[in-house]
Coordinates of C-alpha atoms in Angstrom, one line a residue:
Chain A
M22 CA -26.6 -32.5 -13.8
N23 CA -27.3 -29.3 -16.2
K24 CA -27.3 -26.3 -13.5
V25 CA -28.0 -23.9 -16.5
I26 CA -31.6 -21.9 -16.6
S27 CA -32.2 -18.1 -17.1
L28 CA -31.1 -14.9 -15.7
K29 CA -34.4 -14.3 -14.8
D30 CA -35.7 -17.9 -13.0
A31 CA -31.7 -17.7 -11.2
V32 CA -32.9 -14.5 -9.6
S33 CA -36.6 -15.2 -8.5
Q34 CA -35.8 -18.8 -7.9
L35 CA -32.7 -18.0 -5.3
I36 CA -32.6 -14.6 -4.5
N37 CA -35.6 -14.0 -1.5
D38 CA -36.5 -11.0 -0.2
G39 CA -35.2 -10.7 3.0
D40 CA -31.5 -12.8 2.3
Y41 CA -27.7 -12.3 2.6
L42 CA -26.6 -12.0 -0.2
A43 CA -22.4 -11.2 -1.4
F44 CA -21.0 -10.4 -4.5
G45 CA -17.7 -11.3 -5.7
G46 CA -15.4 -9.5 -8.0
F47 CA -13.2 -6.6 -7.7
T48 CA -14.7 -1.9 -8.1
T49 CA -14.7 -2.3 -11.7
N50 CA -13.2 -5.9 -12.8
R51 CA -15.9 -8.6 -12.6
K52 CA -18.7 -7.5 -11.3
P53 CA -21.9 -9.3 -11.3
Y54 CA -24.3 -6.7 -13.3
A55 CA -26.4 -8.9 -15.1
V56 CA -27.4 -10.2 -12.1
V57 CA -28.2 -6.8 -10.2
H58 CA -29.9 -5.7 -13.0
E59 CA -32.2 -8.2 -12.9
M60 CA -32.6 -7.9 -9.4
I61 CA -33.8 -4.3 -9.7
R62 CA -36.3 -5.3 -12.9
Q63 CA -37.6 -7.7 -9.9
G64 CA -38.0 -5.5 -7.0
K65 CA -35.6 -7.2 -4.4
K66 CA -35.6 -5.8 -1.3
N67 CA -34.7 -6.0 2.1
L68 CA -31.7 -7.5 1.3
Y69 CA -28.1 -7.5 4.1
V70 CA -25.4 -7.4 1.3
E71 CA -21.7 -7.0 0.9
S72 CA -19.1 -7.4 -1.3
G73 CA -15.8 -6.8 -0.1
P74 CA -14.2 -4.2 -2.8
A75 CA -17.8 -2.9 -4.3
G76 CA -18.1 -0.8 -7.7
G77 CA -21.2 0.5 -9.5
D78 CA -23.0 -2.4 -8.4
M79 CA -23.3 -2.3 -5.0
D80 CA -23.8 2.0 -5.7
M81 CA -27.1 0.5 -7.9
L82 CA -28.5 -1.3 -5.3
I83 CA -27.8 1.0 -2.8
G84 CA -29.8 3.7 -4.8
V85 CA -32.6 1.8 -6.1
G86 CA -34.0 1.4 -2.4
A87 CA -33.5 -2.4 -2.0
C88 CA -30.7 -2.8 0.9
T89 CA -31.8 -2.6 4.7
A90 CA -27.9 -3.0 5.9
Y91 CA -24.6 -2.6 3.9
I92 CA -20.9 -3.9 5.2
N93 CA -18.4 -1.7 3.5
S94 CA -14.6 -1.2 3.4
Y95 CA -15.1 0.2 0.0
T96 CA -17.5 1.2 -2.4
A97 CA -16.4 3.3 -5.6
N98 CA -16.0 2.7 -9.3
S99 CA -12.5 3.1 -8.7
G100 CA -10.6 5.6 -11.2
Y101 CA -14.1 7.1 -12.7
S102 CA -15.8 8.2 -8.9
N103 CA -14.0 9.5 -6.0
V104 CA -16.8 7.5 -3.9
G105 CA -20.1 5.5 -4.7
R106 CA -22.5 8.3 -5.1
R107 CA -25.2 6.3 -4.1
F108 CA -23.9 4.6 -1.5
R109 CA -23.3 8.3 -0.2
K110 CA -26.4 10.0 -0.1
A111 CA -28.0 6.8 1.5
I112 CA -25.3 7.0 4.3
E113 CA -25.2 11.1 4.7
N114 CA -29.3 10.5 4.6
G115 CA -29.7 7.5 7.6
D116 CA -31.1 5.5 4.6
M117 CA -29.8 2.4 5.6
L118 CA -27.6 0.5 8.2
F119 CA -24.3 0.0 7.6
E120 CA -21.1 -1.0 8.9
D121 CA -17.5 -0.7 8.2
Y122 CA -14.8 -2.6 8.0
S123 CA -11.2 -3.1 6.4
L124 CA -10.7 -4.5 2.9
D125 CA -8.8 -6.3 4.0
V126 CA -11.0 -7.8 6.7
Q127 CA -13.5 -8.8 4.5
P128 CA -11.4 -11.5 2.5
I129 CA -10.7 -13.4 5.5
L130 CA -13.8 -13.0 6.9
Y131 CA -14.8 -14.9 4.3
H132 CA -11.7 -17.6 3.7
A133 CA -12.8 -18.3 6.8
G134 CA -16.4 -19.1 6.2
S135 CA -15.0 -21.0 3.4
L136 CA -13.4 -23.0 6.1
G137 CA -16.6 -23.2 8.1
L138 CA -14.9 -20.7 10.4
P139 CA -17.3 -18.5 12.9
Y140 CA -15.1 -15.8 13.7
V141 CA -11.3 -14.8 12.6
P142 CA -8.7 -13.3 15.0
V143 CA -7.3 -10.0 13.6
K144 CA -5.0 -7.7 15.0
H145 CA -6.8 -5.1 11.6
M146 CA -8.4 -2.5 13.0
L147 CA -7.1 -2.4 16.8
G148 CA -6.5 1.7 17.9
S149 CA -8.8 2.9 14.8
D150 CA -12.5 3.9 14.4
L151 CA -13.7 0.7 12.5
A152 CA -13.1 -1.5 16.0
D153 CA -14.9 1.2 18.6
K154 CA -17.2 3.2 16.1
W155 CA -20.2 0.5 14.6
G156 CA -22.9 1.2 12.3
I157 CA -24.5 -1.1 13.1
S158 CA -25.4 -1.4 17.8
E159 CA -26.0 -4.4 19.7
E160 CA -29.3 -2.7 20.4
I161 CA -30.6 -2.7 16.7
R162 CA -28.3 -5.7 15.5
K163 CA -31.2 -7.9 17.7
Q164 CA -34.0 -6.4 15.5
H165 CA -32.1 -8.3 12.4
D166 CA -31.5 -12.3 12.7
K167 CA -29.3 -12.2 9.6
L168 CA -26.7 -9.8 11.3
P169 CA -24.3 -11.7 13.9
N170 CA -25.0 -10.1 17.4
K171 CA -22.2 -8.0 17.6
K172 CA -19.6 -6.8 15.6
L173 CA -16.5 -7.6 16.9
I174 CA -15.1 -8.3 20.2
K175 CA -11.1 -7.2 21.6
S176 CA -10.4 -9.9 23.7
Q177 CA -7.0 -11.3 25.0
N178 CA -5.4 -14.0 22.5
P179 CA -6.1 -17.3 25.0
F180 CA -2.3 -17.9 24.6
N181 CA -0.5 -14.8 24.9
P182 CA -1.9 -12.6 27.1
E183 CA -0.3 -9.7 25.9
E184 CA -1.5 -9.9 22.6
T185 CA -4.9 -8.0 21.6
L186 CA -7.0 -8.9 19.0
C187 CA -10.7 -8.2 17.2
L188 CA -12.4 -11.2 17.0
V189 CA -14.7 -10.4 14.3
P190 CA -17.7 -13.1 13.1
T191 CA -18.0 -14.7 9.9
P192 CA -21.4 -14.1 7.7
D193 CA -23.7 -16.1 7.3
I194 CA -24.4 -15.8 3.8
D195 CA -27.6 -17.2 1.8
V196 CA -26.6 -16.6 -1.7
A197 CA -23.3 -15.6 -3.5
V198 CA -23.7 -14.1 -6.4
I199 CA -20.8 -14.6 -8.9
H200 CA -19.4 -13.4 -12.5
V201 CA -16.5 -15.8 -14.4
Q202 CA -15.0 -16.4 -17.5
K203 CA -16.2 -20.3 -18.4
A204 CA -18.2 -22.5 -16.4
S205 CA -19.8 -26.0 -17.5
T206 CA -23.1 -26.9 -18.2
E207 CA -22.7 -28.8 -14.9
G208 CA -21.7 -25.4 -13.0
V209 CA -17.9 -26.8 -12.1
I210 CA -15.8 -23.4 -12.7
R211 CA -12.9 -21.2 -14.2
I212 CA -11.4 -18.6 -13.5
E213 CA -8.9 -16.3 -15.1
G214 CA -6.9 -13.6 -13.6
S215 CA -7.1 -13.4 -10.1
T216 CA -10.2 -14.8 -8.3
I217 CA -9.6 -12.0 -5.5
I218 CA -13.2 -13.2 -2.8
D219 CA -15.1 -15.4 -5.5
V220 CA -14.3 -18.5 -4.9
D221 CA -14.3 -17.9 -1.2
I222 CA -17.9 -16.3 -1.1
A223 CA -19.0 -19.5 -3.2
L224 CA -17.6 -21.5 -0.6
S225 CA -19.3 -20.2 2.7
A226 CA -23.1 -19.6 0.6
K227 CA -25.8 -21.5 1.5
R228 CA -26.7 -20.9 -2.5
C229 CA -24.8 -19.8 -5.0
I230 CA -25.3 -18.3 -9.1
V231 CA -23.1 -17.8 -11.5
T232 CA -23.5 -16.1 -14.2
C233 CA -20.6 -16.3 -17.1
E234 CA -19.0 -15.2 -20.6
E235 CA -18.2 -18.5 -21.9
L236 CA -20.8 -21.9 -21.5
V237 CA -18.5 -25.4 -22.2
E238 CA -19.1 -28.6 -21.8
P239 CA -18.6 -30.3 -18.7
E240 CA -15.8 -32.7 -20.8
E241 CA -14.1 -30.2 -22.5
M242 CA -13.7 -28.2 -18.6
M243 CA -12.3 -31.6 -17.3
Q244 CA -8.8 -31.2 -19.7
N245 CA -6.2 -28.4 -17.6
S246 CA -8.8 -29.0 -14.3
E247 CA -6.2 -27.2 -12.2
M248 CA -7.1 -24.2 -13.5
N249 CA -10.7 -24.5 -12.4
Q250 CA -11.9 -23.5 -8.7
I251 CA -15.3 -24.2 -7.9
P252 CA -16.7 -28.2 -8.3
S253 CA -20.4 -28.6 -9.8
F254 CA -22.0 -29.5 -6.6
I255 CA -20.9 -26.3 -4.7
V256 CA -23.4 -24.2 -7.7
D257 CA -27.3 -24.1 -7.6
A258 CA -27.3 -22.3 -10.9
V259 CA -25.1 -21.7 -14.0
V260 CA -26.4 -18.1 -16.0
H261 CA -25.0 -17.9 -19.3
V262 CA -24.3 -13.8 -20.5
P263 CA -22.2 -13.1 -22.2
Y264 CA -21.1 -9.2 -21.4
G265 CA -22.4 -9.8 -18.2
A266 CA -20.3 -7.9 -16.0
H267 CA -20.3 -4.9 -18.5
P268 CA -19.6 -2.0 -17.8
S269 CA -17.0 -3.7 -15.5
Q270 CA -13.9 -5.1 -17.4
V271 CA -13.4 -9.7 -17.4
Y272 CA -9.9 -10.6 -17.9
N273 CA -9.0 -12.4 -20.9
Y274 CA -12.0 -11.1 -22.2
Y275 CA -13.5 -7.0 -22.5
D276 CA -11.9 -4.2 -20.8
Y277 CA -14.0 -1.7 -18.8
D278 CA -16.0 0.8 -20.6
R279 CA -15.3 4.3 -19.8
A280 CA -17.8 6.5 -21.2
F281 CA -19.9 4.3 -19.2
L282 CA -18.1 4.2 -16.1
Q283 CA -17.8 8.1 -16.5
L284 CA -22.0 8.4 -17.7
Y285 CA -22.7 5.7 -13.8
D286 CA -20.6 8.7 -11.8
K287 CA -22.6 11.7 -13.7
V288 CA -26.2 10.3 -12.8
S289 CA -25.7 8.9 -9.8
K290 CA -24.9 12.7 -8.1
D291 CA -28.3 13.8 -8.7
D292 CA -32.0 11.4 -8.1
E293 CA -33.6 12.0 -10.8
A294 CA -30.4 11.4 -13.6
F295 CA -29.8 8.7 -11.6
H296 CA -33.9 7.4 -11.4
A297 CA -34.3 7.9 -15.7
F298 CA -30.7 6.0 -16.1
I299 CA -32.3 2.9 -13.9
K300 CA -35.5 3.2 -16.4
E301 CA -33.6 4.0 -19.4
W302 CA -30.9 1.2 -18.8
I303 CA -32.6 -1.3 -16.6
L304 CA -36.3 -1.7 -16.5
D305 CA -37.3 -0.2 -20.0
V306 CA -34.8 -3.0 -20.7
P307 CA -36.2 -6.4 -20.1
T308 CA -33.7 -8.4 -21.0
H309 CA -30.0 -9.0 -20.7
E310 CA -30.0 -9.6 -23.9
A311 CA -31.5 -6.4 -25.0
Y312 CA -29.4 -4.7 -22.6
I313 CA -26.4 -5.7 -24.8
E314 CA -28.6 -5.1 -28.0
K315 CA -28.7 -1.3 -26.4
L316 CA -25.2 -1.3 -26.0
G317 CA -25.1 -2.1 -29.6
V318 CA -22.3 -4.6 -31.2
N319 CA -19.5 -2.1 -32.5
R320 CA -19.0 -1.1 -28.4
L321 CA -18.7 -4.2 -27.4
V322 CA -15.9 -4.8 -30.0
A323 CA -13.9 -2.1 -29.2
L324 CA -14.0 -3.0 -25.8
S325 CA -12.3 -6.4 -26.8
V326 CA -8.6 -6.8 -25.3
R327 CA -5.7 -7.6 -26.7
K328 CA -4.2 -10.6 -25.9
G329 CA -0.4 -10.0 -24.2
L330 CA -1.5 -6.8 -23.0
G331 CA -4.9 -7.4 -21.4
Y332 CA -6.9 -4.5 -21.9
S333 CA -8.7 -2.8 -24.8
V334 CA -5.9 -0.5 -27.3
K335 CA -7.7 2.1 -29.1
E336 CA -5.7 2.6 -32.3
K337 CA -5.5 6.3 -33.6
S338 CA -7.8 5.9 -36.8
Chain B
M141 CA 8.6 35.7 -7.6
E142 CA 6.7 33.3 -9.7
E143 CA 9.5 31.0 -12.0
K144 CA 8.5 28.7 -14.5
L145 CA 9.1 25.4 -13.9
Y146 CA 9.4 22.4 -16.1
Y147 CA 7.3 20.2 -14.1
T148 CA 4.0 20.0 -12.1
N149 CA 3.4 20.2 -9.0
R150 CA 1.6 16.2 -9.1
E151 CA 4.5 15.2 -10.9
M152 CA 7.0 16.6 -7.7
Q153 CA 4.8 15.1 -6.0
A154 CA 5.2 12.0 -7.6
V155 CA 9.1 11.7 -7.5
S156 CA 8.8 12.6 -4.0
I157 CA 7.3 9.3 -4.1
A158 CA 9.9 7.5 -6.0
R159 CA 12.4 9.2 -3.7
L160 CA 10.9 7.5 -0.2
I161 CA 11.3 4.0 -2.2
S162 CA 14.9 1.6 -1.6
D163 CA 15.9 -0.1 -4.0
G164 CA 14.9 -4.1 -3.0
Q165 CA 11.9 -2.7 -1.0
I166 CA 8.5 -3.9 -1.0
A167 CA 6.5 -0.9 -2.4
V168 CA 2.5 -1.4 -1.7
V169 CA 0.5 1.2 -4.2
G170 CA -2.5 2.5 -4.7
T171 CA -3.7 3.4 -7.9
G172 CA -3.1 6.8 -9.5
L173 CA 0.7 9.1 -7.6
P174 CA 1.7 6.4 -6.0
L175 CA 1.6 3.5 -8.6
I176 CA 3.5 6.4 -11.1
G177 CA 5.7 7.8 -8.3
A178 CA 6.4 3.2 -7.4
S179 CA 7.1 3.0 -11.6
I180 CA 9.8 5.9 -11.5
A181 CA 11.4 4.5 -8.5
K182 CA 11.7 1.0 -10.3
K183 CA 12.7 2.4 -13.5
L184 CA 15.2 4.9 -12.8
L185 CA 15.8 4.8 -8.8
A186 CA 15.1 1.1 -6.8
P187 CA 15.3 -1.2 -9.9
N188 CA 14.9 -4.0 -7.8
C189 CA 11.9 -3.0 -5.6
H190 CA 8.6 -5.3 -6.0
L191 CA 5.3 -2.7 -6.3
I192 CA 2.4 -5.0 -4.7
V193 CA -1.4 -3.7 -4.5
E194 CA -4.1 -4.8 -2.0
S195 CA -5.8 -6.8 -4.9
G196 CA -3.5 -9.6 -3.8
I197 CA -1.5 -8.5 -7.0
M198 CA 3.0 -9.3 -6.8
D199 CA 5.2 -7.1 -8.9
C200 CA 3.0 -5.1 -11.0
D201 CA 5.1 -3.5 -14.0
P202 CA 1.4 -2.3 -15.8
K203 CA 1.8 -1.3 -19.6
E204 CA -1.0 1.2 -19.3
V205 CA -2.3 3.1 -16.5
P206 CA -4.4 1.2 -14.5
T207 CA -7.1 3.2 -12.5
S208 CA -8.5 0.3 -9.8
V209 CA -5.8 -1.4 -7.9
A210 CA -7.5 -4.7 -9.4
D211 CA -7.5 -3.4 -13.2
C212 CA -6.9 -6.1 -15.4
R213 CA -3.4 -4.1 -16.8
L214 CA -1.6 -4.9 -13.0
M215 CA -3.1 -9.2 -13.4
A216 CA -1.7 -9.1 -17.0
N217 CA 2.0 -8.3 -16.0
G218 CA 2.3 -9.3 -12.4
S219 CA 4.5 -12.5 -10.7
V220 CA 1.5 -13.7 -8.6
L221 CA -2.5 -13.5 -8.7
W222 CA -3.1 -14.3 -5.0
D223 CA -6.5 -14.8 -3.7
Q224 CA -7.2 -12.3 -2.1
Y225 CA -7.4 -13.6 1.3
R226 CA -3.1 -14.4 1.2
Y227 CA -2.3 -10.3 1.0
F228 CA -4.1 -10.3 4.8
G229 CA -2.2 -13.1 5.7
F230 CA 1.1 -11.2 4.1
Q231 CA 0.2 -8.5 5.8
T232 CA -0.1 -10.3 9.4
N233 CA 3.0 -12.0 9.1
S234 CA 5.4 -9.2 7.0
M235 CA 6.5 -9.3 11.2
R236 CA 7.9 -12.5 10.8
Y237 CA 9.7 -12.5 8.1
S238 CA 13.3 -11.3 8.5
N239 CA 14.3 -10.5 5.3
I240 CA 11.1 -8.1 4.3
D241 CA 11.4 -4.1 3.6
L242 CA 8.5 -2.7 2.6
I243 CA 7.0 1.0 2.4
A244 CA 3.1 1.8 1.7
F245 CA 1.6 4.4 0.4
I246 CA -2.2 5.8 0.9
G247 CA -4.3 9.0 0.9
G248 CA -7.0 10.3 3.5
A249 CA -8.9 13.4 3.7
Q250 CA -7.9 14.3 7.2
I251 CA -4.7 13.5 8.9
D252 CA -3.3 14.6 12.7
P253 CA 0.1 15.9 14.4
Y254 CA 0.7 12.0 14.8
G255 CA -0.3 10.7 11.6
N256 CA -4.0 9.2 11.8
V257 CA -5.9 9.4 9.5
N258 CA -9.4 9.1 8.4
S259 CA -10.8 8.6 5.2
T260 CA -14.6 7.7 6.5
C261 CA -16.2 10.9 6.8
I262 CA -16.8 14.5 7.9
G263 CA -19.0 14.8 10.9
D264 CA -20.9 12.7 12.7
Y265 CA -20.1 8.8 11.9
E266 CA -23.3 7.3 12.2
K267 CA -24.8 10.3 9.7
P268 CA -22.0 12.1 7.7
K269 CA -21.7 16.1 6.8
T270 CA -19.9 14.0 4.3
R271 CA -19.7 10.0 3.5
F272 CA -16.3 9.0 1.3
T273 CA -16.0 5.5 0.4
G274 CA -14.1 3.8 3.5
S275 CA -10.9 3.0 4.5
G276 CA -10.5 -0.1 1.5
G277 CA -6.6 -1.6 2.3
A278 CA -5.5 1.9 4.3
N279 CA -6.3 -0.1 7.7
G280 CA -4.6 -2.7 6.8
I281 CA -1.9 -0.8 5.4
A282 CA -1.4 1.4 8.4
T283 CA -1.9 -1.5 11.4
F284 CA 1.4 -3.1 9.7
F285 CA 3.7 -1.6 7.4
N286 CA 5.6 1.9 7.1
T287 CA 3.4 4.4 5.6
V288 CA 3.7 7.1 3.7
I289 CA 0.3 9.5 3.0
M290 CA -1.0 11.4 0.5
M291 CA -2.6 14.7 1.4
Q292 CA -3.5 18.2 -0.2
H293 CA -2.5 20.5 2.3
E294 CA -4.6 22.6 3.4
K295 CA -6.4 23.7 7.0
R296 CA -9.6 21.4 7.0
R297 CA -7.9 18.7 6.3
F298 CA -4.2 19.2 8.7
V299 CA -7.1 18.7 11.9
E300 CA -5.6 18.2 15.6
K301 CA -8.9 15.3 15.7
V302 CA -9.7 13.6 12.8
D303 CA -13.2 13.1 12.4
Y304 CA -13.3 9.2 12.8
L305 CA -9.7 6.9 12.7
T306 CA -9.8 4.9 10.1
S307 CA -6.0 4.6 9.5
P308 CA -4.1 4.7 13.0
G309 CA -0.6 6.7 13.1
W310 CA 1.3 6.6 16.1
I311 CA -2.2 7.8 17.8
D312 CA -0.6 10.3 20.2
G313 CA 2.4 9.4 21.0
P314 CA 5.6 7.3 21.6
T315 CA 3.7 4.4 23.2
G316 CA 0.3 4.8 21.6
R317 CA 0.2 2.6 18.9
K318 CA 1.8 -0.2 21.9
D319 CA -0.7 1.1 24.1
K320 CA -3.0 -0.3 21.9
G321 CA -2.3 -3.4 20.3
L322 CA -0.6 -2.4 17.8
P323 CA 2.5 -3.1 15.9
P324 CA 4.3 -0.4 18.0
S325 CA 7.9 -0.5 15.8
K326 CA 5.9 0.2 12.4
G327 CA 4.1 3.8 11.3
P328 CA 3.3 7.2 9.4
Q329 CA 7.2 7.7 7.9
A330 CA 6.1 11.1 5.8
V331 CA 3.4 12.9 4.5
V332 CA 3.9 14.1 0.8
T333 CA 1.8 17.1 0.1
D334 CA 1.3 19.6 -2.4
L335 CA 3.6 21.6 0.0
G336 CA 6.5 19.5 0.9
I337 CA 7.1 16.8 2.8
M338 CA 6.3 15.9 6.2
K339 CA 7.6 13.5 8.9
F340 CA 7.4 12.8 12.3
D341 CA 10.0 13.0 15.2
D342 CA 11.9 10.1 16.4
E343 CA 11.2 10.9 19.8
T344 CA 7.4 12.6 20.4
K345 CA 6.1 10.9 16.4
R346 CA 4.8 14.4 16.1
M347 CA 4.4 15.8 12.7
Y348 CA 7.6 18.3 11.5
V349 CA 8.1 19.8 7.9
D350 CA 10.9 17.6 6.9
Q351 CA 11.0 19.4 2.8
Y352 CA 9.4 22.0 1.4
F353 CA 9.0 22.1 -2.9
P354 CA 11.1 24.7 -5.1
G355 CA 8.2 28.0 -5.3
V356 CA 6.6 27.1 -1.9
T357 CA 7.5 29.1 1.1
L358 CA 7.1 27.6 5.5
E359 CA 4.3 30.1 6.1
Q360 CA 2.5 28.4 3.3
I361 CA 2.5 25.5 5.1
V362 CA 2.5 27.0 8.2
E363 CA -0.5 28.5 7.1
N364 CA -2.6 25.6 5.5
T365 CA -2.1 23.4 8.9
G366 CA -4.2 23.2 11.1
F367 CA -2.1 22.3 14.2
D368 CA 1.7 23.7 15.1
I369 CA 4.6 22.5 13.1
D370 CA 7.9 22.9 13.9
V371 CA 9.5 24.2 10.8
S372 CA 12.4 24.4 11.8
R373 CA 14.0 21.6 10.5
A374 CA 12.7 22.3 6.5
K375 CA 15.0 22.2 4.0
E376 CA 14.0 22.9 0.0
A377 CA 13.5 19.9 -1.9
E378 CA 15.4 18.6 -4.6
P379 CA 13.5 19.6 -7.9
P380 CA 12.7 16.9 -10.0
S381 CA 15.8 15.5 -13.3
V382 CA 14.5 16.6 -16.2
D383 CA 15.4 12.4 -17.0
M384 CA 12.3 11.9 -14.7
I385 CA 9.9 14.4 -16.1
E386 CA 10.4 12.8 -19.2
Y387 CA 10.3 9.1 -18.3
I388 CA 6.6 9.9 -16.6
R389 CA 5.4 11.9 -19.1
T390 CA 6.3 9.8 -22.1
K391 CA 6.2 6.3 -20.1
V392 CA 4.4 6.2 -17.6
D393 CA 1.2 8.6 -18.2
P394 CA 1.6 9.2 -22.0
H395 CA -2.3 9.8 -22.1
K396 CA -2.3 12.2 -18.9
V397 CA -4.4 10.2 -17.2
F398 CA -3.5 11.3 -13.4
I399 CA -0.9 13.7 -14.6
K400 CA -1.9 16.2 -16.7
Y401 CA 0.6 20.0 -17.9

């Protein structure tokens, strides 16, 4: 079955206000910016959001006030911002519910989710405030059906009472959003380079939106199928958005846009500049196609990676 | 008397990191100084070490300095690109593997005398004065691996008690980790700052000054430490070799992404 739909339809049909969302990628790599932009255009709100190692994508979503609760282990455009500026501000102002985990624990929770397991016993977080201080209390959790009733439970290993463990509940994800290199029109997915958390969030969510650099005929995707990770029936929507991860990078396709990441670091420090940026680059740009056009051909060509290195090289002229 | 040095303070730190990695060891590194230090180790001091990162990339050997631990610069030259959960499993299993010798590097905003580190917030956790990124991979690293902690040496960072304990060190002394259910034999080995290298006493697990960098005085270290610190064992650190500095400037970070001079 053909799953290809427009970005606008994917976001309006599959993401509801109040949903629990998980986004793929890693800080400045394969982040699903096109979907985040469209969510901002459509004014999605009251969301429960997590993204493992998050970057500017989640920082923007937080900055426009779309998140009721944000589950964090790291949020910054690594190497370009010391900390996500809107993320920082929302927490310092008390504007949003938030919880902290270790960056290693989130992937194992997503993996457990992909295996259908309700919780994971880990030694991580023991002896630290990640276990002892909760961002979201049990009382507040009672008011939010989307959240587990506890952050975690410290418990003895029933098979070895001398061992202490943190039992951490698996998130109940409504929609996973990932950006990949190749998708067939039917929704078979091929990620190149590290898959990070993307396969697991896709398999554990109730619905899955995949944006891709390249749309591929189903027969073509059956060649070298050992390189595919997700079968079509897991995927609800395939959206073709070349440069859909800009300003982050996509292995074998393009590098991160350093100047854009530096610009975001600057504007996101200031309320007014941030909202002007959101207006200029998202709200006043009706589609992803218009966004690419605004960036310009030469800017995008300059991001092309050199085969064998995996990144773009600036030659001295 | 100020002597003109042929290297910068950050280069001294990078070389200190390199010297803490032994041949054959696995080094878990982040971007910035740890990766630069580990690259020096790999090339000049410990050619059989393995550099790995928390995004799941094994045997990193970037041709250009990466800015994130999942940078395509690392993917392009790694031996294995694990799904991230495999790295979680590797951490937990590292205690079981008999042939694994591992050192990991983390940073933070505050540290206490027992090497407990805060990278989450200053002030109250629920409504902090200053919020940082959060744990990243540091909590998992500090749970399972021997660590080296990178920190600017300032009184407001070297504190009696951290505002939020993100990554456990020796907790409160020799039995602290065992009491909390943490692997008792792993923990912080050293703190590398812009002033020198601190280590932890074998008996008490409290921080002491092991080395001070050339041009730095012990008084400076004491003044910039917010708790009592033993300086009786301190010696001057050996300056980096000219070859090492040359290697950093020409091969590791030629575009001065992290090392400026």
